[in-house]
mmCIF file of C-alpha atoms in Angstrom:
data_model
loop_
_atom_site.group_PDB
_atom_site.id
_atom_site.type_symbol
_atom_site.label_atom_id
_atom_site.label_comp_id
_atom_site.label_asym_id
_atom_site.label_seq_id
_atom_site.Cartn_x
_atom_site.Cartn_y
_atom_site.Cartn_z
ATOM 1 C CA MET H 1 80.914 -13.637 6.715
ATOM 2 C CA LYS H 2 81.860 -15.786 3.724
ATOM 3 C CA ILE H 3 81.306 -14.095 0.368
ATOM 4 C CA THR H 4 78.803 -16.766 -0.765
ATOM 5 C CA GLU H 5 76.744 -16.189 2.399
ATOM 6 C CA GLN H 6 76.825 -12.450 1.746
ATOM 7 C CA ILE H 7 75.588 -12.970 -1.832
ATOM 8 C CA LYS H 8 72.797 -15.241 -0.576
ATOM 9 C CA GLN H 9 71.519 -12.851 2.116
ATOM 10 C CA PRO H 10 68.840 -11.003 0.055
ATOM 11 C CA ILE H 11 67.469 -14.326 -1.241
ATOM 12 C CA ALA H 12 67.907 -16.482 1.892
ATOM 13 C CA TYR H 13 64.153 -17.110 2.255
ATOM 14 C CA GLU H 14 63.721 -18.006 -1.434
ATOM 15 C CA MET H 15 66.707 -20.358 -1.374
ATOM 16 C CA GLU H 16 65.334 -22.200 1.654
ATOM 17 C CA LEU H 17 61.935 -22.622 0.025
ATOM 18 C CA PHE H 18 63.629 -23.591 -3.235
ATOM 19 C CA GLU H 19 65.431 -26.480 -1.470
ATOM 20 C CA GLN H 20 62.075 -27.971 -0.476
ATOM 21 C CA LYS H 21 60.517 -27.470 -3.909
ATOM 22 C CA PHE H 22 63.598 -28.874 -5.617
ATOM 23 C CA GLN H 23 63.489 -32.063 -3.532
ATOM 24 C CA LEU H 24 59.807 -32.485 -4.369
ATOM 25 C CA SER H 25 60.522 -31.991 -8.077
ATOM 26 C CA MET H 26 62.765 -35.085 -8.028
ATOM 27 C CA ALA H 27 60.348 -37.405 -6.204
ATOM 28 C CA SER H 28 59.578 -40.814 -7.710
ATOM 29 C CA LYS H 29 57.654 -44.000 -6.861
ATOM 30 C CA VAL H 30 60.845 -46.021 -7.321
ATOM 31 C CA ALA H 31 62.730 -46.477 -4.030
ATOM 32 C CA LEU H 32 66.174 -46.783 -5.692
ATOM 33 C CA LEU H 33 65.604 -43.496 -7.539
ATOM 34 C CA ASN H 34 64.628 -41.709 -4.346
ATOM 35 C CA ARG H 35 67.682 -43.075 -2.562
ATOM 36 C CA ILE H 36 69.981 -41.737 -5.291
ATOM 37 C CA THR H 37 68.286 -38.341 -5.612
ATOM 38 C CA HIS H 38 68.432 -37.991 -1.808
ATOM 39 C CA TYR H 39 72.193 -38.630 -2.064
ATOM 40 C CA ILE H 40 72.457 -35.926 -4.762
ATOM 41 C CA VAL H 41 70.499 -33.315 -2.768
ATOM 42 C CA ASN H 42 72.597 -33.869 0.360
ATOM 43 C CA ARG H 43 75.818 -33.252 -1.532
ATOM 44 C CA LYS H 44 74.899 -30.056 -3.295
ATOM 45 C CA GLY H 45 77.482 -27.445 -4.262
ATOM 46 C CA LYS H 46 77.299 -23.674 -3.806
ATOM 47 C CA GLN H 47 74.057 -23.529 -5.837
ATOM 48 C CA MET H 48 75.240 -20.564 -7.851
ATOM 49 C CA ARG H 49 72.749 -21.273 -10.635
ATOM 50 C CA PRO H 50 69.513 -20.960 -8.643
ATOM 51 C CA MET H 51 71.074 -17.951 -6.886
ATOM 52 C CA PHE H 52 71.396 -16.206 -10.261
ATOM 53 C CA VAL H 53 67.741 -17.005 -11.064
ATOM 54 C CA PHE H 54 66.425 -15.477 -7.813
ATOM 55 C CA LEU H 55 68.732 -12.458 -7.735
ATOM 56 C CA VAL H 56 67.884 -11.453 -11.315
ATOM 57 C CA ALA H 57 64.133 -11.969 -10.764
ATOM 58 C CA LYS H 58 64.140 -9.889 -7.563
ATOM 59 C CA MET H 59 66.278 -7.133 -9.072
ATOM 60 C CA LEU H 60 63.865 -6.749 -12.014
ATOM 61 C CA ASN H 61 60.654 -7.137 -10.026
ATOM 62 C CA ASN H 62 60.999 -4.897 -6.942
ATOM 63 C CA GLY H 63 62.151 -7.736 -4.723
ATOM 64 C CA GLU H 64 59.268 -10.068 -5.664
ATOM 65 C CA VAL H 65 59.447 -13.552 -7.185
ATOM 66 C CA SER H 66 56.708 -15.771 -8.624
ATOM 67 C CA GLU H 67 55.998 -19.500 -8.660
ATOM 68 C CA ARG H 68 57.516 -19.454 -12.150
ATOM 69 C CA THR H 69 60.799 -18.252 -10.610
ATOM 70 C CA TYR H 70 60.919 -21.326 -8.357
ATOM 71 C CA ARG H 71 60.118 -23.570 -11.302
ATOM 72 C CA GLY H 72 62.805 -21.879 -13.397
ATOM 73 C CA ALA H 73 65.378 -22.418 -10.630
ATOM 74 C CA SER H 74 64.310 -26.069 -10.227
ATOM 75 C CA VAL H 75 64.451 -26.720 -13.976
ATOM 76 C CA ILE H 76 67.970 -25.305 -14.294
ATOM 77 C CA GLU H 77 69.184 -27.287 -11.285
ATOM 78 C CA LEU H 78 67.584 -30.528 -12.547
ATOM 79 C CA ILE H 79 69.140 -30.121 -15.995
ATOM 80 C CA HIS H 80 72.502 -29.038 -14.582
ATOM 81 C CA THR H 81 72.572 -32.034 -12.199
ATOM 82 C CA ALA H 82 71.673 -34.356 -15.092
ATOM 83 C CA THR H 83 74.616 -33.059 -17.143
ATOM 84 C CA LEU H 84 77.008 -33.501 -14.171
ATOM 85 C CA VAL H 85 75.879 -37.111 -13.651
ATOM 86 C CA HIS H 86 76.374 -37.825 -17.362
ATOM 87 C CA ASP H 87 79.744 -36.002 -17.377
ATOM 88 C CA ASP H 88 81.054 -38.227 -14.597
ATOM 89 C CA VAL H 89 80.151 -41.304 -16.670
ATOM 90 C CA VAL H 90 81.813 -39.883 -19.800
ATOM 91 C CA ASP H 91 84.956 -38.852 -17.877
ATOM 92 C CA ASP H 92 85.000 -42.092 -15.870
ATOM 93 C CA SER H 93 85.233 -39.895 -12.773
ATOM 94 C CA ASN H 94 84.770 -41.448 -9.324
ATOM 95 C CA ARG H 95 84.526 -38.188 -7.398
ATOM 96 C CA ARG H 96 82.253 -35.158 -7.440
ATOM 97 C CA ARG H 97 82.749 -32.294 -4.927
ATOM 98 C CA GLY H 98 84.836 -34.566 -2.730
ATOM 99 C CA PHE H 99 82.173 -37.316 -2.564
ATOM 100 C CA PHE H 100 81.766 -40.506 -4.573
ATOM 101 C CA SER H 101 80.043 -39.876 -7.915
ATOM 102 C CA ILE H 102 76.796 -41.665 -8.812
ATOM 103 C CA ASN H 103 78.575 -43.943 -11.303
ATOM 104 C CA ALA H 104 81.176 -44.877 -8.654
ATOM 105 C CA LEU H 105 78.465 -45.998 -6.227
ATOM 106 C CA TRP H 106 75.771 -47.365 -8.536
ATOM 107 C CA LYS H 107 77.668 -48.083 -11.807
ATOM 108 C CA ASN H 108 77.361 -46.450 -15.219
ATOM 109 C CA LYS H 109 74.028 -47.880 -16.384
ATOM 110 C CA ILE H 110 72.161 -46.535 -13.346
ATOM 111 C CA ALA H 111 74.009 -43.198 -13.545
ATOM 112 C CA VAL H 112 72.982 -42.705 -17.199
ATOM 113 C CA LEU H 113 69.360 -43.558 -16.359
ATOM 114 C CA ILE H 114 69.417 -41.123 -13.397
ATOM 115 C CA GLY H 115 70.703 -38.394 -15.703
ATOM 116 C CA ASP H 116 67.915 -39.143 -18.197
ATOM 117 C CA TYR H 117 65.348 -39.142 -15.396
ATOM 118 C CA LEU H 118 66.468 -35.738 -14.078
ATOM 119 C CA LEU H 119 66.462 -34.314 -17.607
ATOM 120 C CA SER H 120 62.895 -35.509 -18.247
ATOM 121 C CA LYS H 121 61.761 -34.245 -14.821
ATOM 122 C CA GLY H 122 63.092 -30.807 -15.704
ATOM 123 C CA LEU H 123 61.360 -30.737 -19.092
ATOM 124 C CA LEU H 124 58.057 -31.998 -17.646
ATOM 125 C CA LEU H 125 58.114 -29.418 -14.854
ATOM 126 C CA SER H 126 57.976 -26.732 -17.560
ATOM 127 C CA ILE H 127 55.495 -28.519 -19.829
ATOM 128 C CA ASP H 128 53.048 -29.361 -17.011
ATOM 129 C CA ASN H 129 52.898 -25.678 -16.080
ATOM 130 C CA ASN H 130 52.818 -24.307 -19.648
ATOM 131 C CA ASP H 131 56.152 -22.537 -19.102
ATOM 132 C CA PHE H 132 57.044 -22.950 -22.761
ATOM 133 C CA ASP H 133 59.190 -19.792 -22.828
ATOM 134 C CA LEU H 134 61.259 -21.165 -19.923
ATOM 135 C CA LEU H 135 61.455 -24.557 -21.637
ATOM 136 C CA LYS H 136 62.823 -22.941 -24.800
ATOM 137 C CA ILE H 137 65.563 -21.143 -22.827
ATOM 138 C CA ILE H 138 66.707 -24.331 -21.123
ATOM 139 C CA SER H 139 66.455 -26.498 -24.269
ATOM 140 C CA VAL H 140 68.663 -24.082 -26.204
ATOM 141 C CA ALA H 141 71.179 -24.227 -23.343
ATOM 142 C CA VAL H 142 71.292 -28.064 -23.416
ATOM 143 C CA ARG H 143 71.786 -28.056 -27.200
ATOM 144 C CA GLU H 144 74.604 -25.514 -26.972
ATOM 145 C CA MET H 145 76.353 -27.327 -24.121
ATOM 146 C CA SER H 146 76.395 -30.558 -26.151
ATOM 147 C CA GLU H 147 77.688 -28.736 -29.238
ATOM 148 C CA GLY H 148 80.399 -27.005 -27.198
ATOM 149 C CA GLU H 149 81.658 -30.283 -25.725
ATOM 150 C CA LEU H 150 81.760 -31.932 -29.156
ATOM 151 C CA LEU H 151 83.489 -28.922 -30.733
ATOM 152 C CA GLN H 152 86.147 -29.101 -28.015
ATOM 153 C CA ILE H 153 86.695 -32.827 -28.605
ATOM 154 C CA GLU H 154 86.948 -32.276 -32.365
ATOM 155 C CA LYS H 155 89.478 -29.440 -31.991
ATOM 156 C CA ALA H 156 91.535 -31.192 -29.290
ATOM 157 C CA ARG H 157 92.339 -33.930 -31.814
ATOM 158 C CA GLN H 158 93.817 -31.387 -34.204
ATOM 159 C CA LEU H 159 95.243 -28.917 -31.643
ATOM 160 C CA ASP H 160 94.399 -26.065 -34.011
ATOM 161 C CA ILE H 161 92.237 -23.889 -31.800
ATOM 162 C CA THR H 162 92.227 -20.173 -32.546
ATOM 163 C CA GLU H 163 91.206 -17.692 -29.880
ATOM 164 C CA THR H 164 87.867 -17.179 -31.683
ATOM 165 C CA VAL H 165 87.103 -20.912 -31.641
ATOM 166 C CA TYR H 166 88.133 -21.114 -27.968
ATOM 167 C CA TYR H 167 85.613 -18.356 -27.078
ATOM 168 C CA GLU H 168 82.919 -20.198 -29.010
ATOM 169 C CA ILE H 169 83.690 -23.439 -27.116
ATOM 170 C CA ILE H 170 83.541 -21.829 -23.659
ATOM 171 C CA ARG H 171 80.478 -19.771 -24.611
ATOM 172 C CA GLN H 172 78.602 -22.949 -25.477
ATOM 173 C CA LYS H 173 80.116 -25.268 -22.879
ATOM 174 C CA THR H 174 80.008 -23.062 -19.773
ATOM 175 C CA ALA H 175 78.594 -19.594 -20.386
ATOM 176 C CA THR H 176 75.348 -20.750 -21.983
ATOM 177 C CA LEU H 177 74.111 -22.354 -18.736
ATOM 178 C CA ILE H 178 74.770 -19.241 -16.615
ATOM 179 C CA ALA H 179 73.163 -17.174 -19.414
ATOM 180 C CA ALA H 180 70.113 -19.469 -19.172
ATOM 181 C CA CYS H 181 69.920 -18.940 -15.371
ATOM 182 C CA CYS H 182 69.849 -15.164 -15.755
ATOM 183 C CA SER H 183 67.384 -15.138 -18.654
ATOM 184 C CA LEU H 184 65.152 -17.634 -16.783
ATOM 185 C CA GLY H 185 65.150 -15.328 -13.766
ATOM 186 C CA ALA H 186 64.133 -12.403 -16.002
ATOM 187 C CA ALA H 187 61.558 -14.388 -18.031
ATOM 188 C CA SER H 188 59.929 -15.716 -14.841
ATOM 189 C CA VAL H 189 58.850 -12.181 -13.846
ATOM 190 C CA LYS H 190 59.145 -10.124 -17.075
ATOM 191 C CA PRO H 191 58.199 -12.496 -19.912
ATOM 192 C CA ASN H 192 58.686 -11.214 -23.479
ATOM 193 C CA LEU H 193 60.474 -8.053 -22.371
ATOM 194 C CA PRO H 194 63.951 -6.804 -23.469
ATOM 195 C CA GLU H 195 65.314 -7.558 -19.982
ATOM 196 C CA VAL H 196 65.268 -11.279 -20.808
ATOM 197 C CA GLU H 197 67.901 -10.768 -23.541
ATOM 198 C CA THR H 198 69.917 -8.249 -21.479
ATOM 199 C CA MET H 199 70.130 -10.698 -18.586
ATOM 200 C CA ARG H 200 71.016 -13.553 -20.948
ATOM 201 C CA LYS H 201 73.958 -11.478 -22.186
ATOM 202 C CA PHE H 202 74.896 -10.596 -18.582
ATOM 203 C CA GLY H 203 74.999 -14.307 -17.643
ATOM 204 C CA GLU H 204 76.955 -15.177 -20.766
ATOM 205 C CA LEU H 205 79.671 -12.626 -19.937
ATOM 206 C CA ILE H 206 79.959 -13.966 -16.371
ATOM 207 C CA GLY H 207 80.175 -17.505 -17.748
ATOM 208 C CA MET H 208 83.035 -16.526 -20.078
ATOM 209 C CA ALA H 209 84.959 -14.959 -17.176
ATOM 210 C CA PHE H 210 84.176 -18.006 -15.001
ATOM 211 C CA GLN H 211 85.664 -20.459 -17.521
ATOM 212 C CA ILE H 212 88.821 -18.400 -18.089
ATOM 213 C CA LYS H 213 89.299 -18.339 -14.304
ATOM 214 C CA ASP H 214 88.952 -22.144 -14.296
ATOM 215 C CA ASP H 215 91.571 -22.390 -17.046
ATOM 216 C CA LEU H 216 93.949 -20.240 -14.996
ATOM 217 C CA PHE H 217 93.704 -22.648 -12.045
ATOM 218 C CA ASP H 218 95.534 -25.204 -14.186
ATOM 219 C CA TYR H 219 98.626 -23.005 -13.914
ATOM 220 C CA GLY H 220 98.212 -22.008 -10.266
ATOM 221 C CA GLU H 221 99.501 -23.314 -6.971
ATOM 222 C CA GLU H 222 96.253 -23.162 -4.982
ATOM 223 C CA ALA H 223 94.629 -26.332 -3.689
ATOM 224 C CA ILE H 224 91.524 -26.366 -5.835
ATOM 225 C CA GLY H 225 90.566 -29.994 -5.935
ATOM 226 C CA LYS H 226 92.167 -30.604 -9.332
ATOM 227 C CA PRO H 227 95.901 -31.059 -9.881
ATOM 228 C CA THR H 228 97.698 -28.410 -11.936
ATOM 229 C CA GLY H 229 98.590 -29.319 -15.495
ATOM 230 C CA ILE H 230 95.520 -31.528 -15.849
ATOM 231 C CA ASP H 231 94.249 -29.605 -18.907
ATOM 232 C CA ILE H 232 97.597 -30.189 -20.630
ATOM 233 C CA LYS H 233 97.492 -33.889 -19.708
ATOM 234 C CA GLU H 234 94.000 -34.058 -21.240
ATOM 235 C CA GLN H 235 95.147 -32.075 -24.311
ATOM 236 C CA LYS H 236 92.655 -29.297 -23.584
ATOM 237 C CA MET H 237 93.559 -26.070 -25.327
ATOM 238 C CA THR H 238 92.943 -23.175 -22.930
ATOM 239 C CA LEU H 239 93.429 -19.428 -23.386
ATOM 240 C CA PRO H 240 96.915 -19.032 -21.781
ATOM 241 C CA LEU H 241 98.262 -21.824 -24.008
ATOM 242 C CA ILE H 242 96.454 -20.650 -27.175
ATOM 243 C CA HIS H 243 97.836 -17.129 -26.760
ATOM 244 C CA VAL H 244 101.415 -18.386 -26.352
ATOM 245 C CA LEU H 245 101.081 -20.835 -29.286
ATOM 246 C CA ASN H 246 99.971 -17.980 -31.548
ATOM 247 C CA ASN H 247 102.776 -15.664 -30.443
ATOM 248 C CA CYS H 248 105.913 -17.792 -30.190
ATOM 249 C CA SER H 249 108.522 -18.830 -32.766
ATOM 250 C CA LYS H 250 107.993 -21.733 -35.177
ATOM 251 C CA LYS H 251 110.512 -23.850 -33.263
ATOM 252 C CA GLU H 252 108.854 -23.144 -29.889
ATOM 253 C CA LYS H 253 105.420 -23.843 -31.369
ATOM 254 C CA SER H 254 106.445 -27.276 -32.670
ATOM 255 C CA TRP H 255 108.040 -28.074 -29.261
ATOM 256 C CA LEU H 256 104.789 -27.060 -27.500
ATOM 257 C CA ILE H 257 102.555 -29.067 -29.848
ATOM 258 C CA ASN H 258 104.867 -32.086 -29.627
ATOM 259 C CA SER H 259 104.816 -31.803 -25.797
ATOM 260 C CA ILE H 260 101.003 -31.732 -25.664
ATOM 261 C CA LYS H 261 100.513 -34.463 -28.280
ATOM 262 C CA ASN H 262 103.216 -36.934 -27.299
ATOM 263 C CA HIS H 263 104.531 -36.063 -23.829
ATOM 264 C CA ASN H 264 101.377 -34.914 -22.019
ATOM 265 C CA LYS H 265 101.726 -37.703 -19.435
ATOM 266 C CA ASP H 266 105.367 -36.810 -18.636
ATOM 267 C CA LYS H 267 105.229 -34.758 -15.405
ATOM 268 C CA LYS H 268 108.568 -33.040 -16.025
ATOM 269 C CA ARG H 269 107.552 -32.032 -19.568
ATOM 270 C CA VAL H 270 104.148 -30.763 -18.396
ATOM 271 C CA LYS H 271 105.919 -28.613 -15.786
ATOM 272 C CA GLU H 272 108.163 -27.209 -18.538
ATOM 273 C CA VAL H 273 105.115 -26.340 -20.654
ATOM 274 C CA ILE H 274 103.483 -24.585 -17.671
ATOM 275 C CA ALA H 275 106.679 -22.598 -17.014
ATOM 276 C CA PHE H 276 106.952 -21.666 -20.706
ATOM 277 C CA VAL H 277 103.329 -20.448 -20.837
ATOM 278 C CA LYS H 278 103.864 -18.379 -17.670
ATOM 279 C CA SER H 279 107.101 -16.786 -18.873
ATOM 280 C CA ASN H 280 105.541 -15.860 -22.225
ATOM 281 C CA ASN H 281 102.666 -13.828 -20.730
ATOM 282 C CA GLY H 282 100.020 -16.501 -21.289
ATOM 283 C CA LEU H 283 98.526 -15.966 -17.830
ATOM 284 C CA ASP H 284 98.648 -12.172 -17.934
ATOM 285 C CA TYR H 285 96.891 -12.176 -21.291
ATOM 286 C CA ALA H 286 94.144 -14.532 -20.062
ATOM 287 C CA ILE H 287 93.646 -12.436 -16.896
ATOM 288 C CA SER H 288 93.244 -9.265 -18.972
ATOM 289 C CA LYS H 289 90.591 -10.951 -21.167
ATOM 290 C CA MET H 290 88.781 -12.312 -18.091
ATOM 291 C CA LYS H 291 88.656 -8.807 -16.605
ATOM 292 C CA LEU H 292 87.224 -7.438 -19.849
ATOM 293 C CA PHE H 293 84.314 -9.887 -19.639
ATOM 294 C CA GLN H 294 83.852 -8.967 -15.968
ATOM 295 C CA LYS H 295 83.744 -5.245 -16.806
ATOM 296 C CA GLU H 296 81.210 -5.763 -19.622
ATOM 297 C CA ALA H 297 78.968 -7.780 -17.276
ATOM 298 C CA LEU H 298 79.096 -5.087 -14.570
ATOM 299 C CA ASN H 299 78.320 -2.378 -17.167
ATOM 300 C CA LEU H 300 75.051 -4.157 -18.024
ATOM 301 C CA LEU H 301 73.899 -3.681 -14.408
ATOM 302 C CA ASN H 302 74.408 0.105 -14.510
ATOM 303 C CA ASP H 303 70.940 0.790 -15.937
ATOM 304 C CA TYR H 304 69.167 -0.804 -12.972
ATOM 305 C CA PRO H 305 68.391 1.057 -9.719
ATOM 306 C CA GLU H 306 70.457 0.229 -6.635
ATOM 307 C CA SER H 307 69.081 -2.644 -4.555
ATOM 308 C CA PRO H 308 70.396 -5.466 -2.345
ATOM 309 C CA TYR H 309 69.822 -7.832 -5.318
ATOM 310 C CA LYS H 310 71.908 -5.716 -7.679
ATOM 311 C CA SER H 311 74.651 -5.498 -5.026
ATOM 312 C CA SER H 312 74.639 -9.288 -4.671
ATOM 313 C CA LEU H 313 74.863 -9.742 -8.452
ATOM 314 C CA LYS H 314 77.870 -7.406 -8.490
ATOM 315 C CA LEU H 315 79.421 -9.423 -5.662
ATOM 316 C CA MET H 316 78.725 -12.576 -7.671
ATOM 317 C CA VAL H 317 80.519 -11.180 -10.754
ATOM 318 C CA ASN H 318 83.543 -10.257 -8.638
ATOM 319 C CA TYR H 319 83.459 -13.586 -6.783
ATOM 320 C CA VAL H 320 83.730 -15.433 -10.108
ATOM 321 C CA ILE H 321 87.038 -13.621 -10.718
ATOM 322 C CA ASP H 322 88.422 -13.642 -7.163
ATOM 323 C CA ARG H 323 87.496 -17.203 -6.086
ATOM 324 C CA LYS H 324 90.299 -19.467 -4.964
ATOM 325 C CA LYS H 325 88.751 -22.708 -6.231
#
């Protein structure tokens, strides 16, 4: 059995019901909108985010979920989908999960409007049901994600990212959404209790490990749907590179910065940079940091009694580290 199927087992019923509720949450009177949202639903990914919501809720609530849990999962998926649609416009990307992106099929103007529509649907789903605590969690996540993206753009221009700034960027850009999933799951069944913050922290740690793993793919050989060296081509400063930049000689540092600034489109030079980062322990260092985040996340689960939901969350934490794409 595939690891994702194994993780899903204790929440299989909830995930099936969620699919139906999620489709309903996107419904509109406009035929074009329905056609596009239908296209989105049929090309869904692994759905890790709603899985986090349901697993956390069931672990904290003796295997029970509430209507609020379904709404929380729908809100996070609506907002997440909105950000992906907008990202594809910003990045001028024609592909998403191996399929044509919305902007490739329906052009940028429609894609931006679809993103706005999904965002408003998510917010209204919370407001219409007085889930103001859930709305606050998701709104904070959207704010942080935007700040993280802008911080990364600002720093990429200067190429002066310290390790501390890098952690802040990935915390906001990636970890904050997984943190929101876990705190939404907790808040849906245990509102105003300390578990909401504990689970937020748990999700944040997984998100940090997840992003470092993504950064490592840029140096790997596996077929992962994105070519290696792409972060260097896009002048993205990731942990393996930051570590090497901060620990090499002045001469090597100026060669590295010059390579990234002025030769980032030269395939041979990019390969040289990748080889230099590998031979100077950039990857080993990043792996050790990723494993630290993983360990901290697993430690937060120790206080909870054993259950199929806790086991699946542990599997999920390990899957984030061990995945091949």
